[in-house]
């Protein structure tokens, strides 16, 4: 059995606490921890994006963030990041969405940010509840987000 050479960036990130997910494609390695989003190349060299998820989503929320999900859509050639924020009331929080402008991420300016309050979704949202643990699905028609 042969072993592939370990990616130094991925190995160092995996050794940190609270790893959620690491995703690699042909050019870049992206690592997402519960509180950190980083991009580097496959040789382990760090890229320009290395931000806490709170800072990454600061244009759409001033609250803390949690429960990240990342997906790459090969049809649109874009990256999607979904999280929820944690308001002080822990009720009626927002779902946060970041969409890359293309397949290569340079820094946070590679993304467009969106958010919505889960309790404002039609027909009638879950008022005074907390949207937790978002899931993310993508097809050629839509972006699908589910929460607990």
PDB file of C-alpha atoms in Angstrom, residues 6-23 29-33:
ATOM      1  CA  UNK A   6       0.764  14.780   3.520  1.00  0.00           C
ATOM      2  CA  UNK A   7      -0.132  18.380   2.775  1.00  0.00           C
ATOM      3  CA  UNK A   8       1.814  20.526   5.318  1.00  0.00           C
ATOM      4  CA  UNK A   9      -0.958  23.158   5.543  1.00  0.00           C
ATOM      5  CA  UNK A  10      -3.630  20.534   6.012  1.00  0.00           C
ATOM      6  CA  UNK A  11      -1.539  18.624   8.563  1.00  0.00           C
ATOM      7  CA  UNK A  12      -0.855  21.719  10.657  1.00  0.00           C
ATOM      8  CA  UNK A  13      -4.501  22.746  10.558  1.00  0.00           C
ATOM      9  CA  UNK A  14      -5.691  19.260  11.456  1.00  0.00           C
ATOM     10  CA  UNK A  15      -3.518  19.336  14.533  1.00  0.00           C
ATOM     11  CA  UNK A  16      -5.388  22.418  15.818  1.00  0.00           C
ATOM     12  CA  UNK A  17      -8.463  22.159  17.984  1.00  0.00           C
ATOM     13  CA  UNK A  18     -12.047  22.155  16.670  1.00  0.00           C
ATOM     14  CA  UNK A  19     -11.411  21.198  13.063  1.00  0.00           C
ATOM     15  CA  UNK A  20     -14.639  21.056  11.142  1.00  0.00           C
ATOM     16  CA  UNK A  21     -13.629  20.486   7.544  1.00  0.00           C
ATOM     17  CA  UNK A  22     -10.768  20.689   5.045  1.00  0.00           C
ATOM     18  CA  UNK A  23     -11.416  20.769   1.323  1.00  0.00           C
ATOM     19  CA  UNK A  29      -6.460  23.893  -0.037  1.00  0.00           C
ATOM     20  CA  UNK A  30      -9.126  25.468   2.126  1.00  0.00           C
ATOM     21  CA  UNK A  31      -9.402  24.687   5.785  1.00  0.00           C
ATOM     22  CA  UNK A  32     -12.404  25.557   7.856  1.00  0.00           C
ATOM     23  CA  UNK A  33     -12.377  25.256  11.597  1.00  0.00           C
TER      24      UNK A  33
END
